Amino acid sequence: MKTMNTKASFFLSTFVFLTFFHLSLVSCRKIISGRVENGFTLDLIHRDSPHSPFYNPSNTQSNRLRNAFHRSFSRASFFKKSSLATPNTIQSDISPIPGEYLMKLSIGTPPVEIVAIADTGSDLTWTQCKPCENCFEQSSPLFDSKKSSTYKTAGCDTEECTSIGSSSCVKGNVCEYQMSYGDQSHTIGDLAFDKFTFPSTSGKDVAIPNVAFGCGHDNGGTFNNYTSGIIGLGGGEVSIINQLDKEINGKFSYCLISIPLDSPISNVTSHINFGSSATVSGPGVISTPLIKKDPSTFYYLNLEGVSVGNKTLKFKSSKIGPGGEEGNIIIDSGTTLTLLPNDFYSSLESTLVNSIRATRKDDPSGTFHLCYESENGTIDAPTIVTHFTNADLELSPSSTFAQIEEGLVCLTIVPADEIAIFGNLAQGNFLIGYDLVANKISFKPADCTKY
């Protein structure tokens, strides 16, 4: 992940698009080059899905939710440190814990497939490259730029080089990026341009030339062998979203299936849409402004309050991050839980306790704060509505109270120190569209297994 002009982090996030076509089949699929008239759609594979390289069939639903809890707090720590960072700072004090969604795409000519962690909290996309002075093991071959006829390094005076803020020119006119993490993990390499090929679910792959990315020649630390880097889907200048602006006009949308709450053998995938196919319209659509803040990487919304049944709590906190009250919560697909500042969370929890007539029970692991006994995996809980500016979003009961183990149901909204994050469980059952030109996010109730 990365703050504006400064940071990157390997763990989260966001989004990783995973399709099921091998390189041997790529040449058999039709590839569309140039402008994308009708948009395109990619698969989003949750890290706990059977299609994910992270999938562990021995993990129970309880294991998955508890692991997601800890990843959510690592994510929050990153956002907190990133949002408070000073310009040209590229250090973060957290480990790059893998994010929630995985992606496959191809780089170069001929195309070489990579698996990466897609992240709405990152801008720069990077992958490990040959020759590699120091690399972590990965399951797929390293990208070899010498074998790509469309590869070229970025010069030091290019807009992309100056925008990342963590570059140098020790090798002549080749822009070299450097990013490091608090656990001494790092990636160093050449900023470059090459053709990116996106495996559309329509069967017509989409090829975009001259996409800027990091070709990492020195990478190490706690990265794992399931992925080769990250895909940046943030709001900054070098993110994939902004680099494809002419093709997608600043629009993308997704509909997330909550894998941790579904059967572990589910083969249904989530999807992400780009361009005209990402437009969210029709009955039931509500929209709220996207708030631009520093860093520009993160997507901020303005949360005005939360309703529990017929009681509305005005959202306010003594610690809501930089930039004042406008834009007080980050919407993030790479964080599972919804995190609210401690002082506001306390009011929300006590209101829920007064409204729920079930038997309260402690979580034996101490992971979740508000839990109840349940014979069938549900409780009779009041409706929770998040009130964003101009958009009242009624959350699904199955996403706000989850069964973390047999007989125990817990609230998936948890307290955090200084950051508010609207996580992916709360986003379930909505088609969510981002429009970076109109600066708005739209929500439409949806059955995400059909999108």
Tab-separated table of C-alpha atoms in Angstrom:
chain	number	residue	atom	x	y	z
A	1	MET	CA	0.000	0.000	0.000
A	2	LYS	CA	1.058	3.534	-0.452
A	3	THR	CA	0.286	7.052	0.609
A	4	MET	CA	0.282	9.790	-2.021
A	5	ASN	CA	3.748	9.797	-3.620
A	6	THR	CA	5.169	7.683	-0.852
A	7	LYS	CA	3.960	4.354	0.453
A	8	ALA	CA	3.268	0.849	-0.576
A	9	SER	CA	2.150	-2.179	1.396
A	10	PHE	CA	1.921	-5.779	0.330
A	11	PHE	CA	-0.819	-7.158	2.541
A	12	LEU	CA	-4.106	-6.126	1.732
A	13	SER	CA	-6.377	-5.475	0.445
A	14	THR	CA	-9.051	-4.431	-1.897
A	15	PHE	CA	-8.723	-6.797	-4.755
A	16	VAL	CA	-7.111	-9.563	-6.599
A	17	PHE	CA	-8.640	-10.776	-9.827
A	18	LEU	CA	-8.197	-14.527	-10.400
A	19	THR	CA	-9.242	-16.287	-13.571
A	20	PHE	CA	-8.785	-19.870	-14.524
A	21	PHE	CA	-7.025	-19.726	-17.897
A	22	HIS	CA	-3.460	-21.028	-18.272
A	23	LEU	CA	-0.850	-19.291	-20.376
A	24	SER	CA	-1.141	-22.055	-22.944
A	25	LEU	CA	-4.723	-20.943	-23.593
A	26	VAL	CA	-4.101	-17.190	-23.775
A	27	SER	CA	-3.171	-17.331	-27.452
A	28	CYS	CA	-6.498	-19.092	-28.175
A	29	ARG	CA	-8.586	-16.284	-26.705
A	30	LYS	CA	-9.541	-13.160	-28.555
A	31	ILE	CA	-7.680	-10.093	-27.324
A	32	ILE	CA	-9.114	-6.614	-27.649
A	33	SER	CA	-6.522	-3.854	-27.870
A	34	GLY	CA	-6.931	-0.110	-27.600
A	35	ARG	CA	-10.054	1.662	-26.374
A	36	VAL	CA	-12.563	-0.487	-24.492
A	37	GLU	CA	-15.999	0.518	-25.767
A	38	ASN	CA	-18.202	-1.615	-23.534
A	39	GLY	CA	-16.025	-2.079	-20.461
A	40	PHE	CA	-14.893	-5.442	-19.150
A	41	THR	CA	-15.390	-7.720	-16.147
A	42	LEU	CA	-12.859	-9.791	-14.190
A	43	ASP	CA	-13.152	-12.461	-11.519
A	44	LEU	CA	-12.459	-11.536	-7.905
A	45	ILE	CA	-11.362	-14.522	-5.824
A	46	HIS	CA	-11.585	-14.269	-2.055
A	47	ARG	CA	-8.493	-15.522	-0.278
A	48	ASP	CA	-10.588	-18.187	1.525
A	49	SER	CA	-12.225	-19.461	-1.659
A	50	PRO	CA	-11.320	-22.958	-2.964
A	51	HIS	CA	-9.990	-21.168	-6.075
A	52	SER	CA	-7.441	-19.232	-4.009
A	53	PRO	CA	-3.843	-20.389	-3.472
A	54	PHE	CA	-4.330	-19.396	0.185
A	55	TYR	CA	-7.231	-21.842	0.579
A	56	ASN	CA	-6.883	-24.215	3.518
A	57	PRO	CA	-9.645	-26.868	3.534
A	58	SER	CA	-8.995	-27.614	7.219
A	59	ASN	CA	-9.907	-24.050	8.264
A	60	THR	CA	-13.297	-23.767	9.923
A	61	GLN	CA	-15.639	-20.796	9.557
A	62	SER	CA	-14.461	-19.731	13.007
A	63	ASN	CA	-10.806	-19.869	11.894
A	64	ARG	CA	-11.547	-17.813	8.804
A	65	LEU	CA	-13.398	-15.086	10.694
A	66	ARG	CA	-10.832	-14.854	13.488
A	67	ASN	CA	-7.981	-14.658	10.968
A	68	ALA	CA	-9.895	-11.968	9.084
A	69	PHE	CA	-10.295	-10.070	12.374
A	70	HIS	CA	-6.514	-9.919	12.859
A	71	ARG	CA	-5.912	-8.957	9.225
A	72	SER	CA	-8.476	-6.171	9.610
A	73	PHE	CA	-6.536	-4.659	12.507
A	74	SER	CA	-3.249	-4.939	10.640
A	75	ARG	CA	-4.967	-3.117	7.791
A	76	ALA	CA	-6.194	-0.411	10.135
A	77	SER	CA	-2.683	0.060	11.518
A	78	PHE	CA	-1.413	0.603	8.000
A	79	PHE	CA	-4.098	3.146	7.149
A	80	LYS	CA	-3.469	5.017	10.387
A	81	LYS	CA	0.269	5.279	9.825
A	82	SER	CA	-0.139	6.077	6.128
A	83	SER	CA	-2.653	8.851	6.694
A	84	LEU	CA	-0.408	10.460	9.311
A	85	ALA	CA	2.780	10.116	7.267
A	86	THR	CA	4.777	13.077	6.071
A	87	PRO	CA	5.615	13.525	2.364
A	88	ASN	CA	8.400	11.271	1.004
A	89	THR	CA	8.024	8.807	3.878
A	90	ILE	CA	8.024	5.213	2.628
A	91	GLN	CA	8.189	3.270	5.902
A	92	SER	CA	5.349	1.445	7.593
A	93	ASP	CA	5.491	-0.388	10.912
A	94	ILE	CA	3.376	-3.364	9.911
A	95	SER	CA	3.978	-6.645	8.156
A	96	PRO	CA	2.565	-7.137	4.643
A	97	ILE	CA	-0.165	-9.604	5.607
A	98	PRO	CA	-1.908	-10.844	2.438
A	99	GLY	CA	-5.154	-9.144	1.561
A	100	GLU	CA	-8.665	-10.434	0.996
A	101	TYR	CA	-8.785	-10.770	-2.804
A	102	LEU	CA	-6.421	-12.160	-5.419
A	103	MET	CA	-5.888	-11.315	-9.060
A	104	LYS	CA	-4.394	-12.791	-12.203
A	105	LEU	CA	-3.320	-10.701	-15.167
A	106	SER	CA	-0.579	-10.879	-17.771
A	107	ILE	CA	2.317	-8.519	-18.482
A	108	GLY	CA	4.382	-8.134	-21.654
A	109	THR	CA	4.542	-9.441	-25.218
A	110	PRO	CA	4.183	-12.383	-25.268
A	111	PRO	CA	2.042	-12.135	-22.121
A	112	VAL	CA	3.370	-13.628	-18.876
A	113	GLU	CA	0.765	-14.396	-16.228
A	114	ILE	CA	1.250	-13.118	-12.663
A	115	VAL	CA	-0.746	-13.645	-9.461
A	116	ALA	CA	-0.872	-10.585	-7.220
A	117	ILE	CA	-2.769	-9.028	-4.353
A	118	ALA	CA	-5.121	-6.330	-5.625
A	119	ASP	CA	-5.453	-3.492	-3.189
A	120	THR	CA	-7.644	-0.386	-3.063
A	121	GLY	CA	-5.145	0.991	-0.520
A	122	SER	CA	-2.209	0.903	-2.971
A	123	ASP	CA	-1.280	2.818	-6.091
A	124	LEU	CA	1.886	1.362	-7.607
A	125	THR	CA	1.570	-2.092	-9.165
A	126	TRP	CA	4.751	-4.175	-8.933
A	127	THR	CA	5.929	-7.706	-9.564
A	128	GLN	CA	9.190	-9.622	-9.149
A	129	CYS	CA	11.421	-9.553	-12.212
A	130	LYS	CA	14.528	-11.185	-13.638
A	131	PRO	CA	17.377	-10.738	-12.990
A	132	CYS	CA	16.626	-10.953	-9.293
A	133	GLU	CA	19.431	-10.060	-6.902
A	134	ASN	CA	17.276	-10.991	-3.908
A	135	CYS	CA	13.769	-12.405	-4.339
A	136	PHE	CA	11.267	-14.324	-2.269
A	137	GLU	CA	9.997	-17.615	-3.645
A	138	GLN	CA	6.881	-17.508	-5.778
A	139	SER	CA	4.879	-20.304	-7.389
A	140	SER	CA	4.871	-18.773	-10.894
A	141	PRO	CA	7.922	-17.873	-13.043
A	142	LEU	CA	9.519	-14.458	-12.572
A	143	PHE	CA	8.763	-11.875	-15.242
A	144	ASP	CA	11.707	-11.543	-17.648
A	145	SER	CA	11.636	-8.074	-19.205
A	146	LYS	CA	14.221	-9.053	-21.842
A	147	LYS	CA	11.708	-11.431	-23.371
A	148	SER	CA	9.002	-8.776	-23.746
A	149	SER	CA	9.093	-6.776	-26.982
A	150	THR	CA	6.877	-4.059	-25.476
A	151	TYR	CA	8.852	-3.472	-22.252
A	152	LYS	CA	10.638	-0.151	-21.674
A	153	THR	CA	12.010	1.525	-18.579
A	154	ALA	CA	10.660	4.866	-17.372
A	155	GLY	CA	12.911	7.898	-17.554
A	156	CYS	CA	13.620	10.032	-14.506
A	157	ASP	CA	11.718	12.970	-15.965
A	158	THR	CA	8.523	11.048	-16.644
A	159	GLU	CA	5.357	12.048	-14.821
A	160	GLU	CA	5.044	8.528	-13.403
A	161	CYS	CA	8.537	8.653	-11.889
A	162	THR	CA	8.032	12.015	-10.219
A	163	SER	CA	4.593	11.023	-8.895
A	164	ILE	CA	5.702	7.996	-6.852
A	165	GLY	CA	7.924	10.104	-4.575
A	166	SER	CA	10.261	7.255	-3.630
A	167	SER	CA	12.487	7.138	-6.700
A	168	SER	CA	16.106	7.796	-7.612
A	169	CYS	CA	18.255	7.769	-10.723
A	170	VAL	CA	21.418	5.890	-9.793
A	171	LYS	CA	21.390	4.021	-13.120
A	172	GLY	CA	21.477	6.867	-15.600
A	173	ASN	CA	18.066	7.878	-16.878
A	174	VAL	CA	16.256	4.847	-15.439
A	175	CYS	CA	13.740	5.598	-12.705
A	176	GLU	CA	14.364	3.291	-9.739
A	177	TYR	CA	11.695	2.923	-7.079
A	178	GLN	CA	12.335	1.849	-3.485
A	179	MET	CA	9.704	0.833	-0.975
A	180	SER	CA	10.251	-0.662	2.465
A	181	TYR	CA	8.222	-1.888	5.421
A	182	GLY	CA	8.705	-1.778	9.176
A	183	ASP	CA	9.511	-5.491	9.355
A	184	GLN	CA	12.413	-4.909	6.917
A	185	SER	CA	10.457	-6.273	3.956
A	186	HIS	CA	11.202	-4.303	0.828
A	187	THR	CA	10.969	-4.050	-2.943
A	188	ILE	CA	13.457	-2.186	-5.136
A	189	GLY	CA	13.455	-2.107	-8.903
A	190	ASP	CA	12.916	-0.244	-12.139
A	191	LEU	CA	9.802	1.722	-12.904
A	192	ALA	CA	8.782	0.583	-16.358
A	193	PHE	CA	6.022	0.436	-18.974
A	194	ASP	CA	4.580	-2.648	-20.651
A	195	LYS	CA	1.390	-4.086	-22.071
A	196	PHE	CA	-1.084	-5.412	-19.482
A	197	THR	CA	-3.593	-8.060	-20.549
A	198	PHE	CA	-6.720	-8.454	-18.427
A	199	PRO	CA	-8.569	-11.808	-18.634
A	200	SER	CA	-12.172	-10.699	-19.098
A	201	THR	CA	-14.945	-13.091	-18.098
A	202	SER	CA	-16.447	-12.572	-21.580
A	203	GLY	CA	-13.574	-14.570	-23.076
A	204	LYS	CA	-12.243	-11.507	-24.907
A	205	ASP	CA	-9.061	-10.503	-23.111
A	206	VAL	CA	-8.388	-6.774	-22.899
A	207	ALA	CA	-4.856	-5.570	-23.698
A	208	ILE	CA	-3.762	-2.070	-22.625
A	209	PRO	CA	-0.338	-0.774	-23.775
A	210	ASN	CA	2.182	1.272	-21.796
A	211	VAL	CA	0.971	0.652	-18.259
A	212	ALA	CA	3.463	1.845	-15.621
A	213	PHE	CA	4.534	-0.726	-13.025
A	214	GLY	CA	7.433	-1.641	-10.783
A	215	CYS	CA	9.771	-4.369	-12.021
A	216	GLY	CA	11.277	-5.540	-8.733
A	217	HIS	CA	14.865	-6.867	-8.794
A	218	ASP	CA	15.491	-6.833	-5.027
A	219	ASN	CA	12.561	-8.011	-2.922
A	220	GLY	CA	12.519	-9.678	0.449
A	221	GLY	CA	11.063	-10.030	3.914
A	222	THR	CA	7.817	-11.706	4.884
A	223	PHE	CA	6.284	-12.014	1.429
A	224	ASN	CA	5.028	-15.505	0.588
A	225	ASN	CA	5.294	-17.802	-2.413
A	226	TYR	CA	1.633	-17.545	-3.443
A	227	THR	CA	1.911	-14.109	-5.012
A	228	SER	CA	4.416	-12.095	-6.996
A	229	GLY	CA	3.500	-8.542	-5.936
A	230	ILE	CA	0.532	-6.169	-5.673
A	231	ILE	CA	-1.996	-4.579	-8.006
A	232	GLY	CA	-2.713	-0.950	-7.080
A	233	LEU	CA	-6.389	0.036	-7.347
A	234	GLY	CA	-6.182	3.181	-5.215
A	235	GLY	CA	-6.995	6.755	-6.169
A	236	GLY	CA	-3.436	7.976	-6.776
A	237	GLU	CA	-1.844	8.940	-10.085
A	238	VAL	CA	-0.039	5.676	-10.863
A	239	SER	CA	-2.855	3.333	-9.839
A	240	ILE	CA	-4.334	1.011	-12.438
A	241	ILE	CA	-7.627	2.906	-12.167
A	242	ASN	CA	-6.093	6.246	-13.131
A	243	GLN	CA	-3.732	4.800	-15.730
A	244	LEU	CA	-6.699	3.232	-17.553
A	245	ASP	CA	-8.680	6.450	-17.361
A	246	LYS	CA	-9.092	6.783	-21.149
A	247	GLU	CA	-10.352	3.209	-21.364
A	248	ILE	CA	-12.614	3.114	-18.298
A	249	ASN	CA	-13.319	6.822	-17.684
A	250	GLY	CA	-12.633	6.529	-13.962
A	251	LYS	CA	-15.348	3.917	-13.375
A	252	PHE	CA	-15.161	0.537	-11.657
A	253	SER	CA	-17.630	-1.487	-9.618
A	254	TYR	CA	-17.763	-4.746	-7.705
A	255	CYS	CA	-20.247	-7.034	-6.005
A	256	LEU	CA	-18.672	-9.019	-3.156
A	257	ILE	CA	-19.745	-12.479	-2.048
A	258	SER	CA	-18.935	-12.952	1.620
A	259	ILE	CA	-16.851	-16.123	1.382
A	260	PRO	CA	-16.156	-16.417	5.157
A	261	LEU	CA	-19.912	-16.655	5.787
A	262	ASP	CA	-20.616	-19.092	2.945
A	263	SER	CA	-19.992	-22.775	2.518
A	264	PRO	CA	-16.258	-23.479	2.244
A	265	ILE	CA	-16.925	-25.490	-0.918
A	266	SER	CA	-18.597	-22.610	-2.737
A	267	ASN	CA	-17.408	-22.218	-6.328
A	268	VAL	CA	-19.174	-18.897	-6.917
A	269	THR	CA	-16.840	-15.943	-7.508
A	270	SER	CA	-17.172	-12.219	-7.024
A	271	HIS	CA	-16.536	-9.887	-9.945
A	272	ILE	CA	-15.127	-6.452	-10.640
A	273	ASN	CA	-16.246	-4.344	-13.614
A	274	PHE	CA	-14.407	-1.563	-15.442
A	275	GLY	CA	-15.639	1.192	-17.763
A	276	SER	CA	-19.194	1.380	-19.065
A	277	SER	CA	-20.040	-2.032	-17.599
A	278	ALA	CA	-19.314	-0.566	-14.149
A	279	THR	CA	-22.223	1.885	-14.245
A	280	VAL	CA	-24.602	1.321	-11.314
A	281	SER	CA	-28.111	2.441	-12.196
A	282	GLY	CA	-31.778	1.552	-11.874
A	283	PRO	CA	-34.277	1.344	-8.990
A	284	GLY	CA	-32.871	1.427	-5.484
A	285	VAL	CA	-29.559	3.125	-6.327
A	286	ILE	CA	-28.250	5.636	-3.792
A	287	SER	CA	-25.068	7.692	-4.118
A	288	THR	CA	-22.716	9.527	-1.773
A	289	PRO	CA	-19.773	11.826	-2.524
A	290	LEU	CA	-16.212	10.528	-2.680
A	291	ILE	CA	-14.138	12.873	-0.528
A	292	LYS	CA	-10.667	13.734	-1.802
A	293	LYS	CA	-8.064	13.886	0.949
A	294	ASP	CA	-4.344	13.511	1.417
A	295	PRO	CA	-3.257	10.821	0.674
A	296	SER	CA	-5.218	10.532	-2.571
A	297	THR	CA	-4.755	6.745	-2.540
A	298	PHE	CA	-7.595	6.047	-0.099
A	299	TYR	CA	-11.316	6.323	-0.839
A	300	TYR	CA	-13.004	8.460	1.825
A	301	LEU	CA	-16.736	8.799	2.509
A	302	ASN	CA	-18.575	11.004	4.968
A	303	LEU	CA	-20.413	9.052	7.687
A	304	GLU	CA	-23.036	11.220	9.393
A	305	GLY	CA	-24.515	8.652	11.737
A	306	VAL	CA	-25.617	5.087	12.418
A	307	SER	CA	-29.165	3.964	13.265
A	308	VAL	CA	-30.020	1.032	15.507
A	309	GLY	CA	-33.720	0.367	15.010
A	310	ASN	CA	-35.436	3.739	15.436
A	311	LYS	CA	-32.556	5.368	17.325
A	312	THR	CA	-29.955	7.355	15.381
A	313	LEU	CA	-26.478	8.045	16.735
A	314	LYS	CA	-24.699	11.027	15.266
A	315	PHE	CA	-21.212	10.040	14.178
A	316	LYS	CA	-18.572	12.029	15.959
A	317	SER	CA	-15.229	11.157	17.439
A	318	SER	CA	-12.313	12.921	19.040
A	319	LYS	CA	-10.027	10.906	16.762
A	320	ILE	CA	-11.125	10.671	13.166
A	321	GLY	CA	-7.843	11.126	11.338
A	322	PRO	CA	-6.364	14.115	9.464
A	323	GLY	CA	-8.240	16.729	7.497
A	324	GLY	CA	-11.160	17.437	9.800
A	325	GLU	CA	-14.589	15.825	9.896
A	326	GLU	CA	-15.276	15.832	6.155
A	327	GLY	CA	-14.332	12.422	4.809
A	328	ASN	CA	-14.215	10.523	8.097
A	329	ILE	CA	-14.312	6.873	6.989
A	330	ILE	CA	-12.393	4.819	4.418
A	331	ILE	CA	-14.315	2.348	2.267
A	332	ASP	CA	-12.042	-0.627	1.674
A	333	SER	CA	-12.587	-4.003	0.049
A	334	GLY	CA	-9.405	-5.360	1.645
A	335	THR	CA	-10.647	-5.055	5.243
A	336	THR	CA	-13.158	-7.680	6.349
A	337	LEU	CA	-14.661	-6.046	9.447
A	338	THR	CA	-16.034	-2.539	9.888
A	339	LEU	CA	-13.919	-0.520	12.323
A	340	LEU	CA	-15.211	2.518	14.205
A	341	PRO	CA	-13.377	4.803	16.653
A	342	ASN	CA	-13.541	3.610	20.267
A	343	ASP	CA	-15.673	6.417	21.637
A	344	PHE	CA	-18.363	6.123	18.962
A	345	TYR	CA	-18.254	2.324	19.059
A	346	SER	CA	-19.042	2.401	22.785
A	347	SER	CA	-22.276	4.301	22.108
A	348	LEU	CA	-23.206	1.935	19.294
A	349	GLU	CA	-22.553	-1.174	21.385
A	350	SER	CA	-24.567	0.041	24.383
A	351	THR	CA	-27.475	0.927	22.089
A	352	LEU	CA	-27.383	-2.565	20.600
A	353	VAL	CA	-27.173	-4.203	24.032
A	354	ASN	CA	-30.295	-2.303	25.119
A	355	SER	CA	-32.116	-3.422	21.968
A	356	ILE	CA	-31.234	-7.137	21.852
A	357	ARG	CA	-33.072	-9.618	24.057
A	358	ALA	CA	-30.705	-12.565	23.541
A	359	THR	CA	-28.295	-14.011	26.106
A	360	ARG	CA	-24.963	-12.243	25.947
A	361	LYS	CA	-21.877	-14.449	25.981
A	362	ASP	CA	-18.141	-13.745	25.912
A	363	ASP	CA	-16.064	-14.818	22.951
A	364	PRO	CA	-13.681	-17.429	24.481
A	365	SER	CA	-10.781	-16.127	22.399
A	366	GLY	CA	-11.445	-12.491	23.303
A	367	THR	CA	-11.448	-11.603	19.595
A	368	PHE	CA	-14.939	-10.130	19.227
A	369	HIS	CA	-16.482	-7.644	21.655
A	370	LEU	CA	-20.241	-8.212	21.450
A	371	CYS	CA	-21.469	-11.820	21.220
A	372	TYR	CA	-24.658	-13.739	21.946
A	373	GLU	CA	-25.787	-17.313	22.326
A	374	SER	CA	-27.603	-18.661	19.281
A	375	GLU	CA	-29.110	-22.035	18.471
A	376	ASN	CA	-29.491	-21.474	14.730
A	377	GLY	CA	-26.683	-19.050	13.914
A	378	THR	CA	-28.849	-15.924	14.068
A	379	ILE	CA	-30.306	-13.578	16.667
A	380	ASP	CA	-33.222	-11.165	16.647
A	381	ALA	CA	-31.201	-7.984	16.170
A	382	PRO	CA	-32.461	-4.516	15.215
A	383	THR	CA	-31.818	-3.125	11.755
A	384	ILE	CA	-28.539	-1.225	11.440
A	385	VAL	CA	-28.396	1.635	8.932
A	386	THR	CA	-25.264	3.618	8.093
A	387	HIS	CA	-26.069	7.201	7.140
A	388	PHE	CA	-23.582	8.521	4.608
A	389	THR	CA	-24.114	11.933	3.035
A	390	ASN	CA	-27.248	11.559	0.845
A	391	ALA	CA	-27.181	7.763	1.227
A	392	ASP	CA	-28.810	5.656	3.938
A	393	LEU	CA	-27.464	2.116	3.673
A	394	GLU	CA	-29.365	-0.666	5.442
A	395	LEU	CA	-26.869	-3.387	6.310
A	396	SER	CA	-27.672	-7.050	5.913
A	397	PRO	CA	-28.252	-8.851	9.265
A	398	SER	CA	-26.060	-11.728	8.074
A	399	SER	CA	-23.164	-9.315	7.549
A	400	THR	CA	-23.455	-7.462	10.873
A	401	PHE	CA	-23.886	-10.498	13.155
A	402	ALA	CA	-21.924	-13.573	12.087
A	403	GLN	CA	-21.766	-17.032	13.607
A	404	ILE	CA	-18.106	-17.406	14.513
A	405	GLU	CA	-18.559	-20.840	16.027
A	406	GLU	CA	-21.449	-23.151	16.851
A	407	GLY	CA	-23.809	-21.476	19.282
A	408	LEU	CA	-22.004	-18.094	19.197
A	409	VAL	CA	-22.960	-15.060	17.090
A	410	CYS	CA	-20.847	-11.875	17.197
A	411	LEU	CA	-21.030	-8.298	15.914
A	412	THR	CA	-18.699	-7.737	12.949
A	413	ILE	CA	-18.343	-4.034	13.777
A	414	VAL	CA	-15.416	-3.536	16.152
A	415	PRO	CA	-13.624	-0.646	17.893
A	416	ALA	CA	-10.359	0.796	16.592
A	417	ASP	CA	-7.979	3.454	17.876
A	418	GLU	CA	-8.028	6.318	15.415
A	419	ILE	CA	-9.368	5.143	12.082
A	420	ALA	CA	-12.780	4.277	10.675
A	421	ILE	CA	-13.065	1.671	7.900
A	422	PHE	CA	-16.199	0.446	6.150
A	423	GLY	CA	-15.229	-3.179	5.544
A	424	ASN	CA	-16.187	-5.768	2.960
A	425	LEU	CA	-18.676	-7.716	5.117
A	426	ALA	CA	-20.813	-4.590	5.418
A	427	GLN	CA	-20.489	-4.114	1.653
A	428	GLY	CA	-21.939	-7.555	0.953
A	429	ASN	CA	-25.235	-7.763	-0.968
A	430	PHE	CA	-24.545	-4.454	-2.726
A	431	LEU	CA	-23.354	-3.646	-6.216
A	432	ILE	CA	-20.934	-0.796	-5.478
A	433	GLY	CA	-19.808	1.603	-8.203
A	434	TYR	CA	-16.902	4.038	-8.001
A	435	ASP	CA	-16.936	7.070	-10.307
A	436	LEU	CA	-13.684	9.018	-9.960
A	437	VAL	CA	-14.801	11.589	-12.541
A	438	ALA	CA	-18.076	12.469	-10.840
A	439	ASN	CA	-16.461	11.862	-7.403
A	440	LYS	CA	-19.185	9.594	-6.074
A	441	ILE	CA	-19.851	6.032	-4.940
A	442	SER	CA	-23.185	4.360	-5.701
A	443	PHE	CA	-24.831	1.432	-3.898
A	444	LYS	CA	-27.535	-0.880	-5.243
A	445	PRO	CA	-28.969	-3.828	-3.274
A	446	ALA	CA	-28.043	-6.978	-5.195
A	447	ASP	CA	-27.617	-10.731	-5.080
A	448	CYS	CA	-23.891	-10.808	-5.739
A	449	THR	CA	-23.972	-14.456	-6.841
A	450	LYS	CA	-25.715	-13.136	-10.009
A	451	TYR	CA	-23.190	-10.394	-10.832
